[in-house]
Coordinates of C-alpha atoms and ligand atoms in Angstrom, one line a residue:
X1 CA -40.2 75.9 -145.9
X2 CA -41.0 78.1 -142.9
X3 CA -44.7 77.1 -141.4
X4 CA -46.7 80.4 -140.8
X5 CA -49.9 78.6 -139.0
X6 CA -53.0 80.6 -137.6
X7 CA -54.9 78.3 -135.6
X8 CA -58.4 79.5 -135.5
X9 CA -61.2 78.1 -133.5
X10 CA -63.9 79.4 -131.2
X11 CA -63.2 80.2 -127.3
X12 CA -62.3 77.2 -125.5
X13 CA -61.8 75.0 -128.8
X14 CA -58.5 73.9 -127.6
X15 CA -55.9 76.8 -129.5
X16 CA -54.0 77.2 -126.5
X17 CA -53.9 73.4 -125.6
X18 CA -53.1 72.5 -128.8
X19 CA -50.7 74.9 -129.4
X20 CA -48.4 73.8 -126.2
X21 CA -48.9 70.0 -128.0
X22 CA -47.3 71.6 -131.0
X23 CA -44.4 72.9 -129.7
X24 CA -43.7 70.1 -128.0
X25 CA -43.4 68.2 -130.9
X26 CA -42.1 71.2 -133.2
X27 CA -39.4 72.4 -131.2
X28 CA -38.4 75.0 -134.2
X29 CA -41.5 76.7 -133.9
X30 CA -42.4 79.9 -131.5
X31 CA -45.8 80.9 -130.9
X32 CA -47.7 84.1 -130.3
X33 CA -51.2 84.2 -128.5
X34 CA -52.8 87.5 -128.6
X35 CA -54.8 86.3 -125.8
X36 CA -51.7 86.2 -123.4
X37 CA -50.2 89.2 -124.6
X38 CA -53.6 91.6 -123.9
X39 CA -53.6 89.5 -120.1
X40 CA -49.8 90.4 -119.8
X41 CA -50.3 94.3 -120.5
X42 CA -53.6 93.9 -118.2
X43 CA -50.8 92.5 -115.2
X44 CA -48.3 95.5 -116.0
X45 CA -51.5 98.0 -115.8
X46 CA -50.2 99.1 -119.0
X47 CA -52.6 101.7 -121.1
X48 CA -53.6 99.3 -123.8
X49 CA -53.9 96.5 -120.7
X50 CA -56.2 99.1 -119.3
X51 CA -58.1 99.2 -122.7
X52 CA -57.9 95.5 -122.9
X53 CA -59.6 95.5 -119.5
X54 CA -62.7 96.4 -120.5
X55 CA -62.7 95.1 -123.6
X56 CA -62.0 91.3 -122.9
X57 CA -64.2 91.9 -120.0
X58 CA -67.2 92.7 -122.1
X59 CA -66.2 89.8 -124.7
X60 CA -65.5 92.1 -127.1
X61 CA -62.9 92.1 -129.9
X62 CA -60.1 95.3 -129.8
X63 CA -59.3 97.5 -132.9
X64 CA -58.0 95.8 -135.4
X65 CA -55.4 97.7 -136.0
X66 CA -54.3 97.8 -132.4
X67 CA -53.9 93.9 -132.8
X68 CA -52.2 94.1 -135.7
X69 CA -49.3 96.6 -134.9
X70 CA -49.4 94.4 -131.5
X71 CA -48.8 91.1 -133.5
X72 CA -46.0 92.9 -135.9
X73 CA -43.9 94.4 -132.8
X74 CA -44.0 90.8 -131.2
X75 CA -42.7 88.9 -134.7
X76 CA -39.9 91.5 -134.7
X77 CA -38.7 91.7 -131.3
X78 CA -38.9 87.6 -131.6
X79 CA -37.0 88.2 -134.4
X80 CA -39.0 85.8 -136.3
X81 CA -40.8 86.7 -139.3
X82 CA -39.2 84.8 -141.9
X83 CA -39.2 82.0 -140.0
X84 CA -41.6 79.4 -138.4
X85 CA -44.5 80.7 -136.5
X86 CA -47.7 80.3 -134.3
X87 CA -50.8 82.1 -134.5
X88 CA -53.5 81.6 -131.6
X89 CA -56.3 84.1 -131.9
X90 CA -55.0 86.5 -134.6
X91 CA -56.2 87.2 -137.3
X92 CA -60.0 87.0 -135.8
X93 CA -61.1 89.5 -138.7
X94 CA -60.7 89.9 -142.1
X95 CA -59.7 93.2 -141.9
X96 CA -56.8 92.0 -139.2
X97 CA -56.1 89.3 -142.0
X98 CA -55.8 91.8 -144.5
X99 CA -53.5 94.2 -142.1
X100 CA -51.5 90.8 -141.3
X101 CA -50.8 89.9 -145.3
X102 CA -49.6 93.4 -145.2
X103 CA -47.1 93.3 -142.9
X104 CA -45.6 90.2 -143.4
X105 CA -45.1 90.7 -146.9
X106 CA -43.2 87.4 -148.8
X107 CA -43.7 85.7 -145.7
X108 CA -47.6 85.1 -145.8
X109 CA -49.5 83.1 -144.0
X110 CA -49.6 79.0 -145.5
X111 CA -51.8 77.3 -143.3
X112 CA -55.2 78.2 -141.5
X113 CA -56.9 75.6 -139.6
X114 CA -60.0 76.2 -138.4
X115 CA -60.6 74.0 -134.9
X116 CA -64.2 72.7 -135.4
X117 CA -65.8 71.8 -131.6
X118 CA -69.0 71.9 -130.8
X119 CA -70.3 74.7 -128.8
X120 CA -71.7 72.0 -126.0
X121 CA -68.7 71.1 -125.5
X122 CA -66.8 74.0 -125.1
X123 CA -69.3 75.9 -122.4
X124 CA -68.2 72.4 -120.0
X125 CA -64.8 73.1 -120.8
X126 CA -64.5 76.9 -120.2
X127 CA -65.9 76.6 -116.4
X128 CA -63.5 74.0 -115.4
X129 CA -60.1 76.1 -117.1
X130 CA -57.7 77.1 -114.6
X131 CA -54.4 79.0 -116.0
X132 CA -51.3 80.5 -114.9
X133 CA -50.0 83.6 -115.8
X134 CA -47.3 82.4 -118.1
X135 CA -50.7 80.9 -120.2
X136 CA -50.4 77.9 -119.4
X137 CA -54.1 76.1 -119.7
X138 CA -55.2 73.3 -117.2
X139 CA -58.5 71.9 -116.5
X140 CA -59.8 70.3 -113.6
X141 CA -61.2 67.4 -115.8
X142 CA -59.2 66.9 -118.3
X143 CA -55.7 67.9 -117.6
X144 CA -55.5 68.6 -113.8
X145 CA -52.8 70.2 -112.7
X146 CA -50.6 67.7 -110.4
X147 CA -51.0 69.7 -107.0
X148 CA -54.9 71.7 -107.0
X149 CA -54.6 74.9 -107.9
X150 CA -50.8 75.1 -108.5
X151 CA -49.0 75.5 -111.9
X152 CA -46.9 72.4 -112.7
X153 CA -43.4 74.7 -113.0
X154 CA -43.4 77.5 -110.7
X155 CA -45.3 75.9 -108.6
X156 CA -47.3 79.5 -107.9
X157 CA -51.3 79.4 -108.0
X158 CA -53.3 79.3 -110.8
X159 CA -56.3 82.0 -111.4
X160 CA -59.3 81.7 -113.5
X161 CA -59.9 84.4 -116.2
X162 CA -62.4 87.1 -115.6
X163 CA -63.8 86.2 -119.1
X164 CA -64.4 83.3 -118.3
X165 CA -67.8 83.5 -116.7
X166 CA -71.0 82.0 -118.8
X167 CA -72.4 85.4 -119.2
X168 CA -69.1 86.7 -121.2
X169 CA -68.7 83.2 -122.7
X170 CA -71.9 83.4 -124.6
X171 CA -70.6 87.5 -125.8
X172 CA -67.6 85.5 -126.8
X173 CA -69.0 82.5 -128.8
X174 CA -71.5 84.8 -130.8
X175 CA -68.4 87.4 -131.4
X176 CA -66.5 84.4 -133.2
X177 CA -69.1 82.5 -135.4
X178 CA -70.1 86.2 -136.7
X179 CA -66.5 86.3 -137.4
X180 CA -66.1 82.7 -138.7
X181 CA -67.6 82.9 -142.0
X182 CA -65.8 86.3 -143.5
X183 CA -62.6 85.3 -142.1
X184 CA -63.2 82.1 -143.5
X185 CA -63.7 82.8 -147.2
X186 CA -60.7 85.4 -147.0
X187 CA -58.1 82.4 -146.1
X188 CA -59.8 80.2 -148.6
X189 CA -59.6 83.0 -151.2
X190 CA -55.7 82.8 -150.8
X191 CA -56.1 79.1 -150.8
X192 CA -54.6 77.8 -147.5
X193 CA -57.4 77.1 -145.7
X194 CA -58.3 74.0 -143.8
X195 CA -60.2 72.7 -141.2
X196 CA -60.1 69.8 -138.2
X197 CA -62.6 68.7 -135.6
X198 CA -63.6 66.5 -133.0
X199 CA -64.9 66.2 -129.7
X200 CA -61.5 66.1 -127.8
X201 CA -58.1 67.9 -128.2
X202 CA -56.5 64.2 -128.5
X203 CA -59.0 63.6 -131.7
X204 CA -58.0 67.2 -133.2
X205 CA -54.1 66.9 -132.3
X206 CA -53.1 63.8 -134.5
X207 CA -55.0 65.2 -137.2
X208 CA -53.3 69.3 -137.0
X209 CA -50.0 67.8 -136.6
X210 CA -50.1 66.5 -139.8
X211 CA -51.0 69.2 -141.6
X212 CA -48.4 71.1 -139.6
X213 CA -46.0 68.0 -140.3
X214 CA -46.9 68.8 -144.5
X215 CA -45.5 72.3 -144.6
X216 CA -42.5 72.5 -142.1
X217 CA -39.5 71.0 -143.5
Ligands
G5P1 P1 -58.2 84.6 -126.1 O1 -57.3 84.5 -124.9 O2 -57.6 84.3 -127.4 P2 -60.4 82.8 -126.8 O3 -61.8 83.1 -126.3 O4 -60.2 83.0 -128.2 O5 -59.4 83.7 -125.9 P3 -59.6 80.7 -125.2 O6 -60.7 80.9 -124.2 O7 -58.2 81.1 -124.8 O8 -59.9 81.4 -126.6 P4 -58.6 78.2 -126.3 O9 -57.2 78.7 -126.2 O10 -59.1 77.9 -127.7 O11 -59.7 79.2 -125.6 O12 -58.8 76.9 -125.4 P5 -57.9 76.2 -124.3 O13 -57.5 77.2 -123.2 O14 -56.8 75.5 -125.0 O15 -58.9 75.1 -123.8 C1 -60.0 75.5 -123.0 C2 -60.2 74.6 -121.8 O16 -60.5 73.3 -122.2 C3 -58.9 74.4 -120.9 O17 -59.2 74.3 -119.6 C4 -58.3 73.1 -121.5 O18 -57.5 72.5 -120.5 C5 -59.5 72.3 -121.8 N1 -59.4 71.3 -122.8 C6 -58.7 71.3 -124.0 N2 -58.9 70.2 -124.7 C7 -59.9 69.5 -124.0 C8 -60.5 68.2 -124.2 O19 -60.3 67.5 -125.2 N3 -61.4 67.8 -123.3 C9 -61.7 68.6 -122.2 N4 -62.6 68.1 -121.3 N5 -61.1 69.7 -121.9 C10 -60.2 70.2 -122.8 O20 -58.8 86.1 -126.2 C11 -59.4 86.6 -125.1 C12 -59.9 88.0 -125.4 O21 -58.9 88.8 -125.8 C13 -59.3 89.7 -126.9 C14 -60.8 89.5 -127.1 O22 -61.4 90.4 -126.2 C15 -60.9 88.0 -126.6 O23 -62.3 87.8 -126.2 N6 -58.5 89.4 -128.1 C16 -58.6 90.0 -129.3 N7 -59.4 91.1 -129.7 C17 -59.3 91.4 -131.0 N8 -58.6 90.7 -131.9 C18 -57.8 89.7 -131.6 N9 -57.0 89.0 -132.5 C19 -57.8 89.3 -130.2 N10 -57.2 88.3 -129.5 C20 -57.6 88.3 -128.3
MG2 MG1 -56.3 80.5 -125.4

């Protein structure tokens, strides 16, 4: 059976870490992470990268139904929406879940994990990340990259995001556990809800994997 996966977890929780671990392991599987895709149209100074400017700036969530159509035109051009997939920050809403179930019709959504850290943590976390534009995450604790400051396959520098500043990660945080809850009972409503945690990506990994592991055939 295809795995359709939303990972869902507060800012710095690890979605984008994770998600690399998964693919690793799941070679069959393609992700999409909203978050990259708003960053790339910010780069190309597209108009919804200009609107995504200020939003992401602020901490604040875009239209729903921007996201949405954004998410749909990426699963088609991928070609992929009857087939194995990666969700990292979308749906954030119930009303994007609901848009989501929509569009994807007989191929819904059969796993949600929420990525349970807590928010001590993640603040530590956040002011160490260093990224590349491709998306790929490093921290300067945790997972240094091997030369300072340069991304492990180009070799070009890595930036840190604009958002990423304590004032905007506190906007963040309170945006998603408002969110948490609503978006929570809708995926338990359809029953495919589930949850891992931990202190450390290495704790949560084993324990999504398996999940993962359950559903993809
Ligand atoms: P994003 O880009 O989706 P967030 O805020 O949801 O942003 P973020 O910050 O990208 O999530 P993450 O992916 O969950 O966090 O975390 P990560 O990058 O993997 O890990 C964070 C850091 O911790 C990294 O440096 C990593 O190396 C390190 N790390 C990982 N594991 C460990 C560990 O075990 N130990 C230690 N010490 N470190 C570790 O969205 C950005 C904005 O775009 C808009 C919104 O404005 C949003 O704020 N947006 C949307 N708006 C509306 N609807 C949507 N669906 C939207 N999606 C995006
Ligand atoms: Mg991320």
């Amino acid at each position: 059976m295809p795995l359709r996966l939303v990972l869902l977890g507060a800012p710095g929780s690890g979605k984008g870490t994770l998600t690399s671990r998964l693919l690793k392991q799941m070679p069959r599987l393609t992700s999409i992470s909203t978050g990259d895709l708003l960053r790339a149209e910010i780069q190309s100074s597209t108009p919804i990268g200009r609107l995504a400017d200020a939003y992401i700036k602020e901490g604040k969530l875009l239209p729903d139904e921007l996201m949405a159509g954004m998410v749909e035109t990426e699963l088609a051009k991928r070609d992929i929406i009857d087939k194995s997939f990666l969700l990292d920050g979308f749906p954030r809403t119930p009303s994007q879940a609901l848009e989501l179930e929509r569009r994807l019709q007989d191929n819904n959504i059969n796993l949600v994990v929420e990525l349970d850290v807590p928010p001590d943590v993640i603040v530590g976390r956040i002011a160490n990340r260093w990224m590349h534009s491709s998306g790929r995450v490093y921290n300067l604790e945790y997972n240094p990259p091997k030369v300072p400051f340069k991304d492990d396959v180009t070799g070009e520098p890595l930036f840190q995001r604009p958002d990423d500043n304590p004032e905007t990660v506190r906007k963040r945080l309170k945006t998603y556990y408002e969110q948490l809850e609503p978006i929570k009972r809708f995926y338990q409503s359809r029953g495919v809800y589930d949850k891992v945690g931990g202190e450390t990506s290495d704790i949560i990994f084993p324990q999504l994997y398996r999940l993962a592991k359950s559903l993809l055939d």
